[in-house]
Amino acid sequence: MRPYPTVKGCLLLVCLTIIPYLVEYLEVLVYTKIKYLSKKIEVIHISKELNAIEKKLEEIRRERERADREFKSLIYQQKLADSKQERRERTHRIATKGAMLEKYFDCESYSFDDTEELLKTFANFVKENRPKKFKEKYHGPKQNE
């Protein structure tokens, strides 16, 4: 006859039977927890990278705004310089033509009004008798000529 197993023996038998399942269950739990934590760490890492990228993007935006302001400033300065140059050229042209007027019409001592009257007197004659080369060069070729 067989002796009945003792309580100790039964517990030992149950423990030996359950332990592999418990180990497997714990392995699954640990694996799941590790997987969860690694995803969390990955999310944290991605979040940190995203923050770094956002900071870099903001820095680039600020740099672009600064470059835009500088570009606009340079364009404005260039327009001022061009305008100044145009004024210089116009002033030089007017002074040169005025000097030629005084030289060829001998009218240095004339007042502005007298000079204007003199020019009005000869304006139609000059327009009508302008050489053809000046008409074509400065006023374009005429259709009827």
XYZ file of N, CA and C in Angstrom:
435
model
N 0.789 -1.170 0.000
C 0.000 0.000 0.000
C 0.855 1.268 0.000
N 0.221 2.188 -0.632
C 0.977 3.427 -0.738
C 0.601 4.372 0.379
N 1.556 5.015 0.864
C 1.213 5.968 1.904
C 0.608 7.224 1.271
N -0.274 7.797 1.946
C -0.875 9.045 1.465
C 0.178 10.159 1.495
N 0.096 10.982 0.472
C 1.082 12.063 0.457
C 0.822 13.048 1.598
N 1.860 13.604 2.047
C 1.753 14.567 3.131
C 1.420 15.929 2.551
N 1.052 16.809 3.417
C 0.728 18.178 3.001
C 1.959 18.813 2.371
N 3.085 18.553 2.972
C 4.320 19.088 2.420
C 4.543 18.566 1.023
N 4.322 17.323 0.839
C 4.526 16.703 -0.463
C 3.575 17.275 -1.489
N 2.310 17.464 -1.069
C 1.304 18.035 -1.983
C 1.688 19.452 -2.374
N 2.114 20.230 -1.407
C 2.516 21.613 -1.707
C 3.721 21.638 -2.627
N 4.629 20.741 -2.379
C 5.814 20.655 -3.216
C 5.431 20.281 -4.628
N 4.535 19.327 -4.773
C 4.073 18.886 -6.082
C 3.354 20.031 -6.810
N 2.505 20.753 -6.095
C 1.775 21.886 -6.679
C 2.757 22.968 -7.068
N 3.718 23.256 -6.211
C 4.710 24.293 -6.497
C 5.521 23.923 -7.721
N 5.943 22.671 -7.797
C 6.750 22.233 -8.934
C 5.938 22.288 -10.225
N 4.658 22.070 -10.139
C 3.801 22.112 -11.312
C 3.509 23.560 -11.714
N 3.290 24.433 -10.747
C 2.880 25.810 -11.027
C 4.080 26.703 -11.364
N 5.238 26.432 -10.814
C 6.400 27.304 -10.970
C 6.718 27.578 -12.449
N 6.753 26.573 -13.331
C 7.057 26.907 -14.727
C 6.024 27.881 -15.329
N 4.761 27.696 -14.965
C 3.730 28.609 -15.467
C 3.897 30.010 -14.884
N 4.242 30.047 -13.611
C 4.487 31.351 -12.971
C 5.688 32.052 -13.606
N 6.735 31.281 -13.853
C 7.926 31.853 -14.483
C 7.567 32.394 -15.860
N 6.827 31.598 -16.624
C 6.418 32.029 -17.965
C 5.546 33.288 -17.871
N 4.616 33.293 -16.912
C 3.741 34.449 -16.720
C 4.558 35.689 -16.344
N 5.508 35.495 -15.437
C 6.366 36.608 -15.029
C 7.231 37.092 -16.192
N 7.727 36.171 -17.009
C 8.517 36.559 -18.184
C 7.675 37.413 -19.131
N 6.424 36.980 -19.341
C 5.525 37.746 -20.205
C 5.267 39.126 -19.605
N 5.023 39.170 -18.290
C 4.807 40.449 -17.624
C 6.027 41.356 -17.749
N 7.194 40.794 -17.507
C 8.433 41.572 -17.591
C 8.643 42.042 -19.033
N 8.435 41.140 -19.993
C 8.599 41.500 -21.411
C 7.628 42.621 -21.789
N 6.374 42.480 -21.357
C 5.365 43.498 -21.644
C 5.744 44.819 -21.005
N 6.183 44.775 -19.762
C 6.579 45.986 -19.051
C 7.793 46.628 -19.736
N 8.758 45.795 -20.125
C 9.949 46.306 -20.819
C 9.539 46.953 -22.134
N 8.663 46.278 -22.862
C 8.191 46.808 -24.133
C 7.476 48.147 -23.913
N 6.619 48.206 -22.890
C 5.898 49.434 -22.559
C 6.872 50.549 -22.194
N 7.849 50.213 -21.344
C 8.826 51.210 -20.919
C 9.709 51.660 -22.089
N 10.075 50.723 -22.949
C 10.909 51.109 -24.089
C 10.135 52.032 -25.028
N 8.819 51.757 -25.195
C 8.005 52.655 -26.015
C 7.898 54.019 -25.343
N 7.744 54.008 -24.032
C 7.658 55.263 -23.295
C 8.969 56.035 -23.422
N 10.089 55.314 -23.281
C 11.409 55.939 -23.427
C 11.562 56.468 -24.850
N 11.103 55.688 -25.830
C 11.175 56.110 -27.232
C 10.335 57.371 -27.446
N 9.149 57.401 -26.844
C 8.293 58.584 -26.953
C 8.974 59.778 -26.311
N 9.581 59.561 -25.149
C 10.293 60.647 -24.469
C 11.461 61.120 -25.334
N 12.185 60.163 -25.913
C 13.319 60.496 -26.771
C 12.831 61.273 -28.000
N 11.752 60.797 -28.618
C 11.192 61.482 -29.783
C 10.706 62.868 -29.384
N 10.101 62.966 -28.209
C 9.618 64.261 -27.728
C 10.782 65.228 -27.547
N 11.889 64.737 -26.977
C 13.071 65.591 -26.815
C 13.617 66.017 -28.169
N 13.668 65.066 -29.120
C 14.132 65.400 -30.470
C 13.203 66.421 -31.120
N 11.907 66.223 -30.929
C 10.926 67.151 -31.487
C 11.107 68.546 -30.893
N 11.333 68.621 -29.600
C 11.582 69.921 -28.959
C 12.838 70.579 -29.532
N 13.873 69.769 -29.722
C 15.113 70.304 -30.287
C 14.873 70.806 -31.715
N 14.097 70.048 -32.479
C 13.783 70.448 -33.854
C 12.956 71.729 -33.855
N 11.979 71.820 -32.949
C 11.153 73.027 -32.865
C 12.000 74.247 -32.492
N 12.952 74.058 -31.572
C 13.840 75.161 -31.204
C 14.689 75.589 -32.402
N 15.204 74.613 -33.127
C 16.016 74.905 -34.309
C 15.175 75.620 -35.365
N 13.934 75.167 -35.543
C 13.030 75.789 -36.497
C 12.745 77.236 -36.108
N 12.510 77.472 -34.841
C 12.264 78.832 -34.360
C 13.501 79.703 -34.584
N 14.667 79.134 -34.337
C 15.924 79.861 -34.575
C 16.065 80.206 -36.053
N 15.718 79.263 -36.921
C 15.787 79.496 -38.365
C 14.780 80.575 -38.769
N 13.584 80.539 -38.186
C 12.578 81.573 -38.484
C 13.085 82.959 -38.089
N 13.666 83.038 -36.888
C 14.203 84.331 -36.440
C 15.318 84.801 -37.382
N 16.172 83.878 -37.778
C 17.268 84.219 -38.690
C 16.709 84.690 -40.037
N 15.663 84.027 -40.513
C 15.055 84.421 -41.790
C 14.423 85.806 -41.675
N 13.729 86.062 -40.566
C 13.138 87.384 -40.358
C 14.218 88.454 -40.320
N 15.329 88.158 -39.654
C 16.444 89.103 -39.605
C 16.997 89.341 -41.004
N 17.149 88.242 -41.767
C 17.657 88.363 -43.140
C 16.681 89.153 -44.010
N 15.382 88.933 -43.828
C 14.376 89.693 -44.583
C 14.466 91.179 -44.259
N 14.589 91.492 -42.960
C 14.718 92.904 -42.574
C 15.983 93.508 -43.180
N 17.075 92.764 -43.122
C 18.332 93.259 -43.681
C 18.206 93.451 -45.193
N 17.543 92.501 -45.861
C 17.352 92.596 -47.307
C 16.518 93.828 -47.657
N 15.416 94.035 -46.918
C 14.572 95.208 -47.162
C 15.359 96.490 -46.931
N 16.186 96.485 -45.895
C 17.013 97.649 -45.611
C 17.988 97.910 -46.757
N 18.591 96.849 -47.269
C 19.521 97.008 -48.393
C 18.807 97.505 -49.645
N 17.594 96.979 -49.890
C 16.816 97.442 -51.043
C 16.507 98.929 -50.889
N 16.088 99.319 -49.682
C 15.785 100.730 -49.428
C 17.025 101.597 -49.635
N 18.161 101.149 -49.105
C 19.401 101.904 -49.272
C 19.786 102.008 -50.744
N 19.564 100.915 -51.499
C 19.875 100.928 -52.925
C 18.969 101.916 -53.666
N 17.665 101.913 -53.295
C 16.743 102.867 -53.925
C 17.168 104.301 -53.616
N 17.582 104.542 -52.358
C 18.052 105.881 -52.003
C 19.287 106.255 -52.828
N 20.208 105.310 -52.936
C 21.433 105.566 -53.703
C 21.093 105.810 -55.173
N 20.171 104.996 -55.729
C 19.772 105.183 -57.126
C 19.118 106.543 -57.315
N 18.224 106.894 -56.378
C 17.533 108.178 -56.450
C 18.538 109.323 -56.375
N 19.488 109.188 -55.476
C 20.515 110.219 -55.316
C 21.337 110.343 -56.595
N 21.681 109.190 -57.185
C 22.451 109.188 -58.425
C 21.643 109.809 -59.562
N 20.337 109.463 -59.620
C 19.478 110.052 -60.660
C 19.390 111.563 -60.496
N 19.262 112.028 -59.247
C 19.210 113.475 -59.002
C 20.517 114.139 -59.430
N 21.646 113.497 -59.112
C 22.951 114.045 -59.524
C 23.035 114.157 -61.042
N 22.623 113.059 -61.717
C 22.689 113.053 -63.184
C 21.767 114.117 -63.772
N 20.546 114.235 -63.217
C 19.593 115.240 -63.708
C 20.151 116.642 -63.471
N 20.690 116.888 -62.288
C 21.268 118.196 -61.973
C 22.408 118.512 -62.930
N 23.252 117.534 -63.188
C 24.378 117.727 -64.110
C 23.861 118.024 -65.520
N 22.845 117.267 -65.960
C 22.283 117.461 -67.302
C 21.686 118.861 -67.432
N 20.914 119.285 -66.419
C 20.289 120.609 -66.465
C 21.350 121.705 -66.467
N 22.350 121.550 -65.616
C 23.422 122.560 -65.545
C 24.189 122.622 -66.864
N 24.454 121.471 -67.448
C 25.197 121.427 -68.715
C 24.382 122.080 -69.830
N 23.100 121.735 -69.921
C 22.255 122.315 -70.972
C 22.079 123.820 -70.741
N 21.950 124.207 -69.468
C 21.859 125.640 -69.165
C 23.121 126.371 -69.580
N 24.258 125.742 -69.360
C 25.530 126.362 -69.761
C 25.602 126.493 -71.275
N 25.117 125.461 -71.989
C 25.108 125.550 -73.461
C 24.143 126.637 -73.930
N 22.988 126.756 -73.276
C 22.025 127.802 -73.611
C 22.680 129.171 -73.463
N 23.340 129.392 -72.339
C 23.998 130.676 -72.112
C 25.118 130.915 -73.123
N 25.840 129.851 -73.471
C 26.960 129.984 -74.400
C 26.467 130.342 -75.799
N 25.485 129.624 -76.336
C 25.077 129.805 -77.719
C 24.070 130.939 -77.911
N 23.339 131.321 -76.868
C 22.379 132.417 -76.998
C 22.868 133.691 -76.298
N 24.019 133.612 -75.714
C 24.615 134.771 -75.056
C 23.602 135.460 -74.138
N 23.077 134.680 -73.170
C 21.994 135.207 -72.325
C 22.282 135.019 -70.832
N 23.552 135.121 -70.430
C 23.897 134.951 -69.029
C 23.198 135.958 -68.131
N 23.023 137.161 -68.640
C 22.463 138.225 -67.806
C 20.934 138.273 -67.857
N 20.318 137.435 -68.683
C 18.849 137.442 -68.794
C 18.219 136.910 -67.514
N 17.045 137.430 -67.189
C 16.295 136.880 -66.045
C 15.670 135.552 -66.486
N 15.117 134.825 -65.541
C 14.462 133.550 -65.881
C 13.307 133.779 -66.852
N 12.520 134.818 -66.588
C 11.371 135.112 -67.446
C 11.812 135.482 -68.860
N 12.862 136.296 -68.975
C 13.360 136.690 -70.299
C 13.926 135.489 -71.043
N 14.625 134.622 -70.326
C 15.177 133.414 -70.952
C 14.048 132.527 -71.446
N 13.003 132.401 -70.657
C 11.854 131.585 -71.069
C 11.187 132.181 -72.301
N 11.035 133.493 -72.323
C 10.417 134.161 -73.487
C 11.258 133.940 -74.739
N 12.591 134.027 -74.601
C 13.493 133.791 -75.723
C 13.319 132.369 -76.255
N 13.245 131.405 -75.346
C 13.099 130.010 -75.765
C 11.740 129.768 -76.410
N 10.694 130.383 -75.897
C 9.360 130.235 -76.485
C 9.336 130.796 -77.910
N 10.076 131.880 -78.116
C 10.118 132.509 -79.428
C 10.654 131.541 -80.480
N 11.684 130.760 -80.106
C 12.317 129.867 -81.077
C 11.859 128.414 -80.974
N 11.010 128.084 -80.013
C 10.613 126.687 -79.776
C 9.957 126.057 -80.993
N 8.950 126.715 -81.594
C 8.268 126.127 -82.753
C 9.218 125.972 -83.939
N 10.064 126.964 -84.154
C 11.024 126.893 -85.255
C 11.949 125.684 -85.067
N 12.451 125.496 -83.853
C 13.370 124.382 -83.576
C 12.652 123.047 -83.740
N 11.415 122.957 -83.262
C 10.657 121.706 -83.375
C 10.406 121.343 -84.836
N 10.039 122.353 -85.639
C 9.728 122.100 -87.045
C 10.970 121.838 -87.873
N 12.094 122.432 -87.533
C 13.312 122.313 -88.346
C 14.371 121.425 -87.707
N 13.958 120.609 -86.761
C 14.891 119.693 -86.097
C 15.441 118.728 -87.152
N 16.756 118.481 -87.163
C 17.310 117.535 -88.139
C 16.684 116.147 -87.985
N 16.567 115.461 -89.114
C 15.905 114.156 -89.149
C 16.557 113.153 -88.194
N 17.879 113.184 -88.105
C 18.572 112.220 -87.238
C 18.154 112.381 -85.773
N 17.869 113.615 -85.322
C 17.414 113.822 -83.945
C 15.970 113.372 -83.775
N 15.159 113.612 -84.812
C 13.766 113.170 -84.747
C 13.692 111.652 -84.577
N 14.454 110.923 -85.355
C 14.429 109.458 -85.299
C 15.068 108.935 -84.012
N 16.153 109.565 -83.620
C 16.878 109.095 -82.447
C 16.096 109.297 -81.154
N 15.455 110.463 -81.005
C 14.818 110.802 -79.740
C 13.294 110.723 -79.759
N 12.702 110.754 -80.934
C 11.238 110.775 -81.007
C 10.682 109.612 -81.808
N 11.514 108.708 -82.246
C 11.070 107.540 -83.003
C 10.771 107.916 -84.449
N 10.809 106.921 -85.341
C 10.553 107.207 -86.761
C 9.078 107.577 -86.961
N 8.839 108.559 -87.805
C 7.475 108.995 -88.103
C 6.891 108.089 -89.169
N 5.595 107.819 -89.083
C 4.899 106.937 -90.020
C 4.716 107.614 -91.381
N 4.441 108.906 -91.388
C 4.085 109.610 -92.630
C 5.294 110.178 -93.352
N 6.451 110.120 -92.814
C 7.608 110.733 -93.466
C 8.251 109.794 -94.430
